Amino acid sequence: MTEQQADKWRKTRTMGKGKYVMYFGVLTWGIILAALFTGMEWLTQQSFTLSWMYIRLAVFGILGFFIANFRWDARERLFQSR
């Protein structure tokens, strides 16, 4: 981790792990992936199913939780080892 990356991470980590995981994981990954897959459904089938949208939000929100959690841990290890 370079000094510039360390400074950026130092600022990001002030929000805490919980907020980081919720913002960058559940909200960001969950909403973006759900919108992407819903757009693909619309383009391929010319229809939109609201129940699938809810399922996508839940599944991709959980997936985003794990992605952000692992990213936090990896960046913390890099930050501590420098």
Tab-separated table of N, CA, C and O in Angstrom:
chain	number	residue	atom	x	y	z
A	1	MET	N	0.855	-1.179	0.000
A	1	MET	CA	0.000	0.000	0.000
A	1	MET	C	0.895	1.234	0.000
A	1	MET	O	1.753	1.375	0.853
A	2	THR	N	0.660	2.103	-0.968
A	2	THR	CA	1.451	3.328	-1.049
A	2	THR	C	0.975	4.324	0.006
A	2	THR	O	-0.087	4.135	0.627
A	3	GLU	N	1.736	5.371	0.183
A	3	GLU	CA	1.381	6.382	1.180
A	3	GLU	C	0.078	7.091	0.799
A	3	GLU	O	-0.737	7.400	1.664
A	4	GLN	N	-0.125	7.313	-0.498
A	4	GLN	CA	-1.361	7.950	-0.956
A	4	GLN	C	-2.572	7.053	-0.675
A	4	GLN	O	-3.608	7.530	-0.218
A	5	GLN	N	-2.423	5.757	-0.938
A	5	GLN	CA	-3.503	4.812	-0.649
A	5	GLN	C	-3.755	4.734	0.853
A	5	GLN	O	-4.903	4.624	1.293
A	6	ALA	N	-2.676	4.780	1.633
A	6	ALA	CA	-2.814	4.731	3.089
A	6	ALA	C	-3.552	5.951	3.604
A	6	ALA	O	-4.400	5.842	4.507
A	7	ASP	N	-3.267	7.131	3.053
A	7	ASP	CA	-3.980	8.339	3.470
A	7	ASP	C	-5.461	8.260	3.141
A	7	ASP	O	-6.307	8.623	3.954
A	8	LYS	N	-5.757	7.757	1.948
A	8	LYS	CA	-7.154	7.605	1.549
A	8	LYS	C	-7.868	6.597	2.458
A	8	LYS	O	-9.001	6.828	2.886
A	9	TRP	N	-7.202	5.496	2.754
A	9	TRP	CA	-7.813	4.480	3.621
A	9	TRP	C	-7.969	5.010	5.040
A	9	TRP	O	-8.961	4.731	5.711
A	10	ARG	N	-7.010	5.808	5.499
A	10	ARG	CA	-7.085	6.399	6.834
A	10	ARG	C	-8.347	7.247	6.954
A	10	ARG	O	-9.035	7.210	7.983
A	11	LYS	N	-8.686	7.990	5.907
A	11	LYS	CA	-9.901	8.807	5.917
A	11	LYS	C	-11.148	7.932	5.833
A	11	LYS	O	-12.140	8.187	6.518
A	12	THR	N	-11.101	6.910	4.993
A	12	THR	CA	-12.259	6.030	4.819
A	12	THR	C	-12.557	5.241	6.077
A	12	THR	O	-13.725	5.049	6.438
A	13	ARG	N	-11.528	4.794	6.758
A	13	ARG	CA	-11.758	3.927	7.921
A	13	ARG	C	-12.340	4.681	9.105
A	13	ARG	O	-12.802	4.058	10.068
A	14	THR	N	-12.356	6.022	9.060
A	14	THR	CA	-12.968	6.778	10.160
A	14	THR	C	-14.481	6.563	10.220
A	14	THR	O	-15.082	6.782	11.266
A	15	MET	N	-15.088	6.143	9.099
A	15	MET	CA	-16.531	5.890	9.118
A	15	MET	C	-16.873	4.612	9.869
A	15	MET	O	-18.013	4.423	10.263
A	16	GLY	N	-15.910	3.748	10.078
A	16	GLY	CA	-16.150	2.503	10.784
A	16	GLY	C	-16.553	1.378	9.835
A	16	GLY	O	-17.027	1.620	8.731
A	17	LYS	N	-16.347	0.170	10.301
A	17	LYS	CA	-16.602	-0.996	9.469
A	17	LYS	C	-18.084	-1.158	9.143
A	17	LYS	O	-18.444	-1.492	8.012
A	18	GLY	N	-18.941	-0.925	10.091
A	18	GLY	CA	-20.381	-1.097	9.866
A	18	GLY	C	-20.916	-0.178	8.785
A	18	GLY	O	-21.623	-0.618	7.876
A	19	LYS	N	-20.593	1.107	8.873
A	19	LYS	CA	-21.042	2.050	7.858
A	19	LYS	C	-20.406	1.754	6.511
A	19	LYS	O	-21.057	1.884	5.476
A	20	TYR	N	-19.133	1.382	6.515
A	20	TYR	CA	-18.440	1.051	5.269
A	20	TYR	C	-19.135	-0.109	4.568
A	20	TYR	O	-19.411	-0.058	3.375
A	21	VAL	N	-19.419	-1.165	5.314
A	21	VAL	CA	-20.057	-2.350	4.735
A	21	VAL	C	-21.461	-2.012	4.238
A	21	VAL	O	-21.851	-2.429	3.145
A	22	MET	N	-22.217	-1.251	4.996
A	22	MET	CA	-23.571	-0.892	4.568
A	22	MET	C	-23.548	0.004	3.335
A	22	MET	O	-24.325	-0.204	2.409
A	23	TYR	N	-22.671	1.001	3.315
A	23	TYR	CA	-22.649	1.952	2.209
A	23	TYR	C	-22.038	1.356	0.948
A	23	TYR	O	-22.649	1.376	-0.115
A	24	PHE	N	-20.809	0.835	1.069
A	24	PHE	CA	-20.107	0.340	-0.115
A	24	PHE	C	-20.528	-1.078	-0.501
A	24	PHE	O	-20.312	-1.480	-1.639
A	25	GLY	N	-21.093	-1.814	0.403
A	25	GLY	CA	-21.484	-3.185	0.106
A	25	GLY	C	-22.954	-3.316	-0.197
A	25	GLY	O	-23.357	-3.514	-1.339
A	26	VAL	N	-23.758	-3.201	0.839
A	26	VAL	CA	-25.188	-3.457	0.704
A	26	VAL	C	-25.839	-2.457	-0.247
A	26	VAL	O	-26.522	-2.854	-1.196
A	27	LEU	N	-25.606	-1.179	-0.039
A	27	LEU	CA	-26.263	-0.185	-0.887
A	27	LEU	C	-25.650	-0.122	-2.282
A	27	LEU	O	-26.351	-0.242	-3.282
A	28	THR	N	-24.349	0.070	-2.353
A	28	THR	CA	-23.720	0.262	-3.658
A	28	THR	C	-23.788	-0.998	-4.510
A	28	THR	O	-24.330	-0.970	-5.618
A	29	TRP	N	-23.226	-2.103	-4.026
A	29	TRP	CA	-23.240	-3.343	-4.808
A	29	TRP	C	-24.654	-3.846	-4.999
A	29	TRP	O	-25.027	-4.285	-6.080
A	30	GLY	N	-25.458	-3.811	-3.951
A	30	GLY	CA	-26.818	-4.333	-4.038
A	30	GLY	C	-27.671	-3.597	-5.047
A	30	GLY	O	-28.325	-4.200	-5.897
A	31	ILE	N	-27.657	-2.280	-4.993
A	31	ILE	CA	-28.496	-1.495	-5.897
A	31	ILE	C	-27.979	-1.559	-7.326
A	31	ILE	O	-28.759	-1.732	-8.271
A	32	ILE	N	-26.675	-1.436	-7.511
A	32	ILE	CA	-26.115	-1.460	-8.866
A	32	ILE	C	-26.372	-2.803	-9.540
A	32	ILE	O	-26.816	-2.857	-10.700
A	33	LEU	N	-26.086	-3.894	-8.847
A	33	LEU	CA	-26.300	-5.211	-9.465
A	33	LEU	C	-27.784	-5.506	-9.694
A	33	LEU	O	-28.148	-6.082	-10.725
A	34	ALA	N	-28.623	-5.118	-8.761
A	34	ALA	CA	-30.065	-5.334	-8.950
A	34	ALA	C	-30.562	-4.529	-10.146
A	34	ALA	O	-31.348	-5.037	-10.959
A	35	ALA	N	-30.119	-3.293	-10.281
A	35	ALA	CA	-30.524	-2.474	-11.426
A	35	ALA	C	-29.986	-3.050	-12.729
A	35	ALA	O	-30.695	-3.071	-13.746
A	36	LEU	N	-28.760	-3.523	-12.718
A	36	LEU	CA	-28.164	-4.108	-13.914
A	36	LEU	C	-28.939	-5.346	-14.376
A	36	LEU	O	-29.291	-5.467	-15.558
A	37	PHE	N	-29.224	-6.240	-13.458
A	37	PHE	CA	-29.941	-7.457	-13.824
A	37	PHE	C	-31.397	-7.169	-14.184
A	37	PHE	O	-31.965	-7.836	-15.050
A	38	THR	N	-32.004	-6.177	-13.558
A	38	THR	CA	-33.366	-5.796	-13.931
A	38	THR	C	-33.365	-5.184	-15.327
A	38	THR	O	-34.274	-5.449	-16.128
A	39	GLY	N	-32.354	-4.381	-15.635
A	39	GLY	CA	-32.224	-3.836	-16.988
A	39	GLY	C	-32.016	-4.926	-18.016
A	39	GLY	O	-32.591	-4.861	-19.119
A	40	MET	N	-31.235	-5.941	-17.672
A	40	MET	CA	-31.056	-7.067	-18.586
A	40	MET	C	-32.376	-7.810	-18.795
A	40	MET	O	-32.674	-8.247	-19.905
A	41	GLU	N	-33.165	-7.953	-17.724
A	41	GLU	CA	-34.476	-8.594	-17.849
A	41	GLU	C	-35.366	-7.781	-18.783
A	41	GLU	O	-36.045	-8.339	-19.653
A	42	TRP	N	-35.358	-6.479	-18.631
A	42	TRP	CA	-36.185	-5.617	-19.458
A	42	TRP	C	-35.760	-5.702	-20.930
A	42	TRP	O	-36.595	-5.765	-21.819
A	43	LEU	N	-34.443	-5.695	-21.171
A	43	LEU	CA	-33.950	-5.740	-22.549
A	43	LEU	C	-34.214	-7.086	-23.231
A	43	LEU	O	-34.510	-7.129	-24.427
A	44	THR	N	-34.104	-8.173	-22.494
A	44	THR	CA	-34.258	-9.487	-23.110
A	44	THR	C	-35.701	-9.959	-23.173
A	44	THR	O	-36.081	-10.663	-24.109
A	45	GLN	N	-36.510	-9.585	-22.183
A	45	GLN	CA	-37.882	-10.112	-22.118
A	45	GLN	C	-38.947	-9.036	-22.317
A	45	GLN	O	-40.133	-9.343	-22.344
A	46	GLN	N	-38.551	-7.787	-22.400
A	46	GLN	CA	-39.469	-6.647	-22.520
A	46	GLN	C	-40.552	-6.658	-21.438
A	46	GLN	O	-41.690	-6.274	-21.672
A	47	SER	N	-40.170	-7.126	-20.262
A	47	SER	CA	-41.095	-7.105	-19.129
A	47	SER	C	-40.294	-6.870	-17.853
A	47	SER	O	-39.081	-7.020	-17.819
A	48	PHE	N	-41.015	-6.514	-16.813
A	48	PHE	CA	-40.403	-6.216	-15.528
A	48	PHE	C	-41.265	-6.834	-14.441
A	48	PHE	O	-42.462	-6.555	-14.356
A	49	THR	N	-40.685	-7.702	-13.624
A	49	THR	CA	-41.408	-8.365	-12.546
A	49	THR	C	-40.948	-7.779	-11.215
A	49	THR	O	-39.771	-7.886	-10.859
A	50	LEU	N	-41.858	-7.148	-10.503
A	50	LEU	CA	-41.519	-6.472	-9.257
A	50	LEU	C	-41.016	-7.451	-8.192
A	50	LEU	O	-40.091	-7.130	-7.450
A	51	SER	N	-41.591	-8.637	-8.134
A	51	SER	CA	-41.155	-9.601	-7.120
A	51	SER	C	-39.702	-10.015	-7.356
A	51	SER	O	-38.954	-10.217	-6.397
A	52	TRP	N	-39.286	-10.141	-8.632
A	52	TRP	CA	-37.885	-10.458	-8.915
A	52	TRP	C	-36.976	-9.308	-8.507
A	52	TRP	O	-35.832	-9.527	-8.102
A	53	MET	N	-37.455	-8.078	-8.614
A	53	MET	CA	-36.660	-6.927	-8.196
A	53	MET	C	-36.374	-7.010	-6.696
A	53	MET	O	-35.251	-6.766	-6.256
A	54	TYR	N	-37.375	-7.351	-5.912
A	54	TYR	CA	-37.178	-7.487	-4.464
A	54	TYR	C	-36.196	-8.615	-4.148
A	54	TYR	O	-35.346	-8.478	-3.264
A	55	ILE	N	-36.328	-9.717	-4.856
A	55	ILE	CA	-35.418	-10.847	-4.642
A	55	ILE	C	-33.997	-10.446	-5.000
A	55	ILE	O	-33.043	-10.747	-4.271
A	56	ARG	N	-33.839	-9.743	-6.135
A	56	ARG	CA	-32.500	-9.292	-6.537
A	56	ARG	C	-31.899	-8.343	-5.513
A	56	ARG	O	-30.716	-8.431	-5.192
A	57	LEU	N	-32.695	-7.414	-5.006
A	57	LEU	CA	-32.187	-6.483	-3.994
A	57	LEU	C	-31.703	-7.230	-2.755
A	57	LEU	O	-30.659	-6.903	-2.186
A	58	ALA	N	-32.446	-8.225	-2.327
A	58	ALA	CA	-32.059	-8.999	-1.148
A	58	ALA	C	-30.791	-9.814	-1.412
A	58	ALA	O	-29.838	-9.770	-0.633
A	59	VAL	N	-30.768	-10.541	-2.521
A	59	VAL	CA	-29.625	-11.411	-2.826
A	59	VAL	C	-28.363	-10.590	-3.062
A	59	VAL	O	-27.298	-10.880	-2.503
A	60	PHE	N	-28.462	-9.549	-3.875
A	60	PHE	CA	-27.280	-8.754	-4.176
A	60	PHE	C	-26.873	-7.878	-2.991
A	60	PHE	O	-25.707	-7.534	-2.841
A	61	GLY	N	-27.815	-7.526	-2.131
A	61	GLY	CA	-27.461	-6.826	-0.897
A	61	GLY	C	-26.628	-7.714	0.019
A	61	GLY	O	-25.638	-7.269	0.605
A	62	ILE	N	-27.010	-8.973	0.133
A	62	ILE	CA	-26.239	-9.931	0.930
A	62	ILE	C	-24.866	-10.166	0.307
A	62	ILE	O	-23.848	-10.189	1.001
A	63	LEU	N	-24.841	-10.323	-1.007
A	63	LEU	CA	-23.568	-10.487	-1.711
A	63	LEU	C	-22.671	-9.271	-1.495
A	63	LEU	O	-21.476	-9.409	-1.219
A	64	GLY	N	-23.243	-8.084	-1.588
A	64	GLY	CA	-22.487	-6.860	-1.349
A	64	GLY	C	-21.960	-6.774	0.073
A	64	GLY	O	-20.855	-6.269	0.311
A	65	PHE	N	-22.729	-7.269	1.031
A	65	PHE	CA	-22.274	-7.299	2.412
A	65	PHE	C	-20.982	-8.097	2.537
A	65	PHE	O	-20.013	-7.652	3.159
A	66	PHE	N	-20.950	-9.275	1.927
A	66	PHE	CA	-19.753	-10.110	2.017
A	66	PHE	C	-18.576	-9.505	1.252
A	66	PHE	O	-17.442	-9.542	1.723
A	67	ILE	N	-18.840	-8.935	0.091
A	67	ILE	CA	-17.766	-8.311	-0.683
A	67	ILE	C	-17.137	-7.171	0.102
A	67	ILE	O	-15.908	-7.084	0.224
A	68	ALA	N	-17.949	-6.275	0.642
A	68	ALA	CA	-17.418	-5.135	1.387
A	68	ALA	C	-16.737	-5.580	2.676
A	68	ALA	O	-15.727	-4.990	3.078
A	69	ASN	N	-17.250	-6.599	3.310
A	69	ASN	CA	-16.638	-7.106	4.533
A	69	ASN	C	-15.234	-7.655	4.249
A	69	ASN	O	-14.282	-7.365	4.985
A	70	PHE	N	-15.095	-8.432	3.180
A	70	PHE	CA	-13.785	-8.965	2.813
A	70	PHE	C	-12.841	-7.856	2.375
A	70	PHE	O	-11.644	-7.887	2.679
A	71	ARG	N	-13.360	-6.863	1.660
A	71	ARG	CA	-12.514	-5.734	1.235
A	71	ARG	C	-12.007	-4.951	2.437
A	71	ARG	O	-10.863	-4.527	2.469
A	72	TRP	N	-12.866	-4.736	3.423
A	72	TRP	CA	-12.449	-4.021	4.630
A	72	TRP	C	-11.307	-4.763	5.314
A	72	TRP	O	-10.289	-4.179	5.657
A	73	ASP	N	-11.496	-6.064	5.498
A	73	ASP	CA	-10.477	-6.864	6.167
A	73	ASP	C	-9.162	-6.875	5.389
A	73	ASP	O	-8.086	-6.755	5.977
A	74	ALA	N	-9.227	-6.989	4.067
A	74	ALA	CA	-8.018	-7.003	3.245
A	74	ALA	C	-7.300	-5.665	3.318
A	74	ALA	O	-6.063	-5.614	3.449
A	75	ARG	N	-8.031	-4.576	3.246
A	75	ARG	CA	-7.400	-3.256	3.315
A	75	ARG	C	-6.837	-2.973	4.701
A	75	ARG	O	-5.816	-2.319	4.824
A	76	GLU	N	-7.493	-3.458	5.716
A	76	GLU	CA	-6.957	-3.296	7.073
A	76	GLU	C	-5.633	-4.049	7.221
A	76	GLU	O	-4.696	-3.541	7.823
A	77	ARG	N	-5.586	-5.280	6.677
A	77	ARG	CA	-4.329	-6.042	6.744
A	77	ARG	C	-3.216	-5.317	6.000
A	77	ARG	O	-2.088	-5.224	6.487
A	78	LEU	N	-3.512	-4.788	4.815
A	78	LEU	CA	-2.510	-4.050	4.060
A	78	LEU	C	-2.078	-2.790	4.814
A	78	LEU	O	-0.904	-2.440	4.835
A	79	PHE	N	-3.035	-2.100	5.400
A	79	PHE	CA	-2.733	-0.871	6.131
A	79	PHE	C	-1.865	-1.158	7.354
A	79	PHE	O	-0.928	-0.420	7.635
A	80	GLN	N	-2.165	-2.233	8.069
A	80	GLN	CA	-1.412	-2.573	9.272
A	80	GLN	C	-0.006	-3.099	8.950
A	80	GLN	O	0.922	-2.920	9.739
A	81	SER	N	0.152	-3.724	7.785
A	81	SER	CA	1.444	-4.334	7.448
A	81	SER	C	2.435	-3.355	6.827
A	81	SER	O	3.586	-3.690	6.629
A	82	ARG	N	2.017	-2.166	6.491
A	82	ARG	CA	2.951	-1.231	5.856
A	82	ARG	C	3.855	-0.570	6.830
A	82	ARG	O	3.972	-0.603	7.901
